Coordinates of C-alpha atoms in Angstrom, one line a residue:
X217 CA 0.0 -0.2 0.0
X218 CA 1.5 3.5 -1.0
X219 CA 0.2 6.7 0.3
X220 CA 0.1 10.0 -1.9
X221 CA 0.6 13.2 -0.3
X222 CA 0.1 16.2 -2.3
X223 CA 2.9 19.1 -1.8
X224 CA 0.5 21.8 -1.0
X225 CA -1.9 23.7 1.5
X226 CA -1.3 21.8 4.9
X227 CA 1.7 19.6 3.8
X228 CA 4.3 22.5 4.7
X229 CA 2.6 22.7 8.1
X230 CA 2.3 18.9 8.9
X231 CA 4.7 17.1 6.7
X232 CA 7.0 16.4 9.6
X233 CA 3.9 14.8 11.5
X234 CA 2.5 13.1 8.5
X235 CA 5.7 11.3 7.2
X236 CA 6.9 10.2 10.7
X237 CA 3.5 8.7 11.1
X238 CA 3.6 6.9 7.7
X239 CA 7.0 6.0 8.5
X240 CA 6.6 4.7 11.6
X241 CA 3.6 2.1 10.5
X242 CA 6.0 1.0 7.6
X243 CA 3.8 2.2 5.0
X244 CA 5.1 3.9 2.1
X245 CA 4.5 6.9 0.7
X246 CA 5.1 9.3 -2.1
X247 CA 4.9 13.0 -1.9
X248 CA 4.1 14.8 -5.2
X249 CA 6.9 16.9 -6.6
X250 CA 7.8 20.7 -6.0
X251 CA 5.0 22.9 -7.8
X252 CA 6.2 23.5 -11.6
X253 CA 4.1 24.9 -14.6
X254 CA 2.7 21.9 -15.6
X255 CA 1.1 21.3 -11.8
X256 CA -0.2 24.8 -11.8
X257 CA -1.8 24.3 -15.4
X258 CA -3.6 21.4 -14.5
X259 CA -4.7 22.9 -11.3
X260 CA -6.2 25.9 -13.8
X261 CA -8.1 23.1 -15.5
X262 CA -9.8 21.3 -12.4
X263 CA -10.6 24.5 -10.3
X264 CA -13.4 26.9 -10.6
X265 CA -12.4 30.2 -11.8
X266 CA -13.2 31.8 -8.7
X267 CA -10.7 29.6 -6.6
X268 CA -7.7 30.9 -5.3
X269 CA -4.2 30.5 -6.3
X270 CA -3.7 28.0 -3.6
X271 CA -6.7 25.8 -4.2
X272 CA -5.3 25.9 -8.1
X273 CA -2.2 24.3 -7.0
X274 CA -3.5 21.8 -4.5
X275 CA -5.9 20.3 -7.0
X276 CA -2.7 20.2 -9.5
X277 CA -0.6 18.4 -7.0
X278 CA -3.8 15.7 -6.4
X279 CA -4.0 15.4 -10.1
X280 CA -0.3 14.2 -10.4
X281 CA -0.7 11.4 -7.7
X282 CA -3.8 10.0 -9.3
X283 CA -1.9 6.9 -10.8
X284 CA 1.2 6.9 -8.8
X285 CA -0.7 5.7 -5.3
X286 CA -3.5 3.8 -3.8
X287 CA -4.7 6.5 -1.3
X288 CA -4.2 10.2 -1.7
X289 CA -4.0 12.2 1.8
X290 CA -7.0 14.9 1.8
X291 CA -7.4 15.9 5.6
X292 CA -10.3 18.0 6.4
X293 CA -10.1 20.8 9.1
X294 CA -12.9 22.5 10.5
X295 CA -11.0 24.3 13.0
X296 CA -9.1 24.4 16.3
X297 CA -11.3 25.3 18.8
X298 CA -10.6 28.1 21.3
X299 CA -7.4 29.0 18.9
X300 CA -9.7 29.9 16.1
X301 CA -11.6 28.5 12.9
X302 CA -9.9 28.3 9.2
X303 CA -10.8 29.3 5.8
X304 CA -13.3 27.6 4.3
X305 CA -11.1 25.5 2.0
X306 CA -9.9 23.3 4.3
X307 CA -13.4 22.9 5.7
X308 CA -14.4 21.6 2.3
X309 CA -11.6 20.3 0.3
X310 CA -12.3 16.8 1.0
X311 CA -15.6 17.2 -0.7
X312 CA -13.9 19.3 -3.6
X313 CA -11.4 16.7 -4.3
X314 CA -13.8 14.0 -4.1
X315 CA -15.9 15.5 -6.8
X316 CA -13.5 16.8 -9.0
X317 CA -11.9 13.3 -9.4
X318 CA -14.9 11.4 -9.0
X319 CA -15.0 10.1 -12.7
X320 CA -11.3 9.0 -12.2
X321 CA -12.4 7.0 -9.2
X322 CA -10.2 8.6 -6.8
X323 CA -9.6 6.9 -3.2
X324 CA -9.2 9.4 -0.5
X325 CA -7.2 8.7 2.8
X326 CA -8.4 11.6 4.9
X327 CA -9.1 12.5 8.7
X328 CA -11.1 14.8 10.5
X329 CA -10.6 17.4 12.9
X330 CA -13.4 19.2 14.1
X331 CA -13.7 20.6 17.8
X332 CA -17.5 20.8 18.2
X333 CA -17.7 17.2 17.1
X334 CA -14.4 16.3 19.7
X335 CA -12.8 15.0 16.4
X336 CA -9.0 16.0 17.9
X337 CA -5.9 15.4 16.2
X338 CA -5.2 12.2 17.9
X339 CA -8.7 10.7 17.3
X340 CA -8.2 11.5 13.5
X341 CA -5.0 9.9 13.2
X342 CA -6.5 6.9 15.2
X343 CA -9.5 6.5 13.1
X344 CA -7.4 6.7 9.9
X345 CA -4.9 4.3 11.5
X346 CA -7.7 1.7 11.8
X347 CA -8.6 2.4 8.3
X348 CA -5.6 1.0 7.2
X349 CA -5.5 -1.8 9.0
X350 CA -3.5 -1.1 11.9
X351 CA -4.6 -1.7 15.8
X352 CA -4.5 1.4 18.6
X353 CA -1.5 0.5 20.2
X354 CA 0.5 0.6 17.1
X355 CA -1.1 3.6 15.9
X356 CA -0.7 5.4 19.0
X357 CA 3.2 4.7 19.1
X358 CA 3.3 5.8 15.9
X359 CA 1.5 9.5 16.4
X360 CA 3.5 10.0 19.8
X361 CA 6.6 9.2 18.0
X362 CA 5.7 11.7 14.9
X363 CA 4.4 14.3 17.1
X364 CA 7.9 14.3 19.0
X365 CA 9.6 14.2 15.7
X366 CA 7.4 17.2 14.6
X367 CA 8.3 19.2 17.7
X368 CA 11.9 18.4 17.3
X369 CA 12.1 19.6 13.7
X370 CA 9.9 22.6 14.6
X371 CA 12.4 23.7 17.4
X372 CA 15.5 23.2 14.9
X373 CA 13.7 25.3 12.4
X374 CA 13.1 28.4 14.5
X375 CA 16.8 28.1 16.1
X376 CA 18.0 28.2 12.4
X377 CA 16.0 31.4 11.9
X378 CA 17.3 32.8 15.3
X379 CA 21.0 32.8 13.8
X380 CA 19.8 34.7 10.7
X381 CA 18.6 37.3 13.3
X382 CA 21.7 37.6 14.4
X383 CA 23.4 38.7 11.4
X384 CA 24.2 42.0 9.8
X385 CA 22.3 41.5 6.7
X386 CA 19.1 43.3 6.0
X387 CA 16.2 41.5 7.5
X388 CA 12.7 41.1 6.2
X389 CA 10.0 39.4 7.6
X390 CA 7.7 37.3 4.8
X391 CA 4.3 37.0 6.1
X392 CA 2.1 34.4 4.5
X393 CA 1.2 31.0 4.8
X394 CA 4.0 28.4 4.4
X395 CA 2.0 26.8 1.5
X396 CA 2.4 30.0 -0.4
X397 CA 6.0 30.9 1.0
X398 CA 7.5 27.7 0.4
X399 CA 5.9 26.9 -2.7
X400 CA 8.6 26.7 -5.6
X401 CA 6.2 27.8 -8.0
X402 CA 5.0 31.3 -6.5
X403 CA 6.9 31.9 -3.2
X404 CA 10.4 30.3 -3.2
X405 CA 11.3 32.7 -6.0
X406 CA 10.9 35.6 -3.9
X407 CA 12.8 34.3 -1.2
X408 CA 15.7 33.2 -3.7
X409 CA 15.6 36.8 -5.2
X410 CA 16.0 38.5 -1.6
X411 CA 19.0 36.5 -1.2
X412 CA 20.5 37.7 -3.9
X413 CA 20.1 41.3 -3.0
X414 CA 22.0 40.3 0.4
X415 CA 18.5 40.2 2.3
X416 CA 18.0 37.4 5.1
X417 CA 14.5 36.5 4.6
X418 CA 12.6 35.7 8.0
X419 CA 9.6 33.2 7.9
X420 CA 6.8 34.6 10.0
X421 CA 5.4 31.3 10.2
X422 CA 9.0 30.0 12.1
X423 CA 7.7 30.8 15.6
X424 CA 6.4 29.8 18.6
X425 CA 2.5 29.4 17.6
X426 CA 1.0 29.6 21.1
X427 CA 3.1 32.7 21.8
X428 CA 1.9 34.2 18.4
X429 CA -1.8 33.5 18.8
X430 CA -1.5 35.5 22.2
X431 CA 0.4 38.2 20.6
X432 CA -2.0 38.9 17.9
X433 CA -4.2 40.5 20.0
X434 CA -2.1 43.5 20.0
X435 CA -3.0 44.1 16.6
X436 CA -6.3 42.9 16.4
X437 CA -8.7 41.1 19.2
X438 CA -11.2 39.8 16.8
X439 CA -9.3 37.9 14.0
X440 CA -11.4 34.5 13.6
X441 CA -8.7 32.3 11.6
X442 CA -6.1 30.6 13.7
X443 CA -3.3 30.6 11.0
X444 CA -3.8 34.2 10.2
X445 CA -3.4 34.9 14.2
X446 CA -0.1 33.1 14.1
X447 CA 1.1 35.4 11.0
X448 CA -0.5 38.5 12.8
X449 CA 0.9 37.7 16.2
X450 CA 4.5 37.0 14.4
X451 CA 4.5 40.4 13.4
X452 CA 4.4 41.8 16.8
X453 CA 7.1 38.9 18.2
X454 CA 9.4 39.8 15.2
X455 CA 8.9 43.6 14.1
X456 CA 11.6 45.0 16.1
X457 CA 14.3 42.3 14.9
X458 CA 13.4 43.2 11.5
X459 CA 14.1 46.2 8.7
X460 CA 11.1 45.4 6.9
X461 CA 7.8 43.3 6.1
X462 CA 6.6 41.8 3.0
X463 CA 3.1 40.4 3.0
X464 CA 2.4 37.6 0.4
X465 CA -1.0 35.9 -0.3
X466 CA -2.4 34.4 -3.1
X467 CA -5.2 35.9 -5.3
X468 CA -8.1 36.1 -4.3
X469 CA -7.6 34.9 -0.7
X470 CA -10.5 36.6 1.2
X471 CA -9.1 36.1 4.6
X472 CA -5.7 37.3 3.7
X473 CA -7.0 40.4 1.7
X474 CA -9.0 41.4 5.1
X475 CA -6.0 40.5 7.2
X476 CA -3.5 42.4 5.2
X477 CA -5.5 45.5 5.2
X478 CA -5.5 45.3 9.1
X479 CA -1.9 45.2 8.8
X480 CA -1.5 47.8 6.6
X481 CA -3.4 50.3 8.8
X482 CA -2.1 49.2 12.1
X483 CA 1.5 48.3 11.9
X484 CA 3.4 51.5 11.8
X485 CA 7.2 52.7 12.0
X486 CA 8.1 49.9 9.7
X487 CA 8.1 49.6 5.9
X488 CA 5.6 47.1 4.3
X489 CA 5.0 45.8 1.0
X490 CA 2.0 43.9 0.0
X491 CA 2.4 41.4 -2.6
X492 CA -0.3 39.2 -4.2
X493 CA 0.7 36.4 -6.1
X494 CA -1.7 35.3 -9.1
X495 CA 0.3 32.8 -10.6
X496 CA 1.3 34.6 -13.8
X497 CA 4.5 33.9 -15.9
X498 CA 7.5 36.6 -15.7
X499 CA 9.2 37.7 -12.8
X500 CA 10.5 40.8 -14.0
X501 CA 7.7 43.0 -12.4
X502 CA 8.2 41.2 -9.3
X503 CA 11.8 41.6 -9.2
X504 CA 11.4 45.1 -9.6
X505 CA 9.3 45.6 -6.7
X506 CA 11.3 43.8 -4.4
X507 CA 14.6 45.5 -5.6
X508 CA 12.5 49.0 -4.9
X509 CA 11.3 47.9 -1.4
X510 CA 15.3 46.8 -0.5
X511 CA 16.5 50.4 -1.7
X512 CA 13.7 52.2 0.5
X513 CA 14.7 50.2 3.5
X514 CA 18.5 50.8 2.8
X515 CA 17.7 54.6 2.6
X516 CA 15.6 54.7 5.6
X517 CA 18.6 52.9 7.7
X518 CA 20.8 55.2 6.1
X519 CA 18.7 58.5 7.0
X520 CA 18.6 57.0 10.5
X521 CA 21.9 56.4 11.2
X522 CA 22.8 60.4 9.7
X523 CA 20.5 61.6 12.1
X524 CA 22.2 59.5 15.0

């Protein structure tokens, strides 16, 4: 049995957990490749026109895996209780995938997280493991080991970023969901170009999530979305350690468009660039905006030093 994992959406948030879980159970898995032009194009074919860029990319990854595994992992997340809800795309993605590829007789492996039904993460993994034919003891052991591995790797990722904060390069905080920031087709080019400009990209999502959610109230006390709370809180945690902020969102994301407007209105004293990624080919315009933004930051720093 082989499990297919789309390299999109929540993969970037949970890949340590998912991959470790399957490895501990002795299951083979295949992760779709980094997003490329073909995957993106296929996703646009399957998605409705109104779908956000990230949703189109996800469907492209699912399409890639159709004939390469026995089951495709498609998690359904309704929310995280007191930590907040999520965008409706995560609530509906199982049904979207199931209906989009029903003629191809897709076989979906999913787990359901819904606090209103007391369906927490462990119970979701327990149900998924039983579906795959494993007993509770083996599933529980695999889950606990996977959670520890996830925690260890997340701590290491945060520590690596802390070393960047100690450097002398310009530091720009990238505020965006991991599935946008790390996507090889839409987000990674921004990271790589910033590095070419001798800028240290600081990823907002690499932070203590609990601290970030608590800190988010300093910017907005009414945000309903858990992932956006974490990103907004990260701004509060990092803003005094960076020289500028880049907001990265995919077109036309509803939650991000609202949250980014709040950030632009309420976060003062630091340069902010709002980038909306639409998947269009060509990077010249994007590079020009990034270069101009970096120049503005440099000029501002020079003025500050001059006044000192």
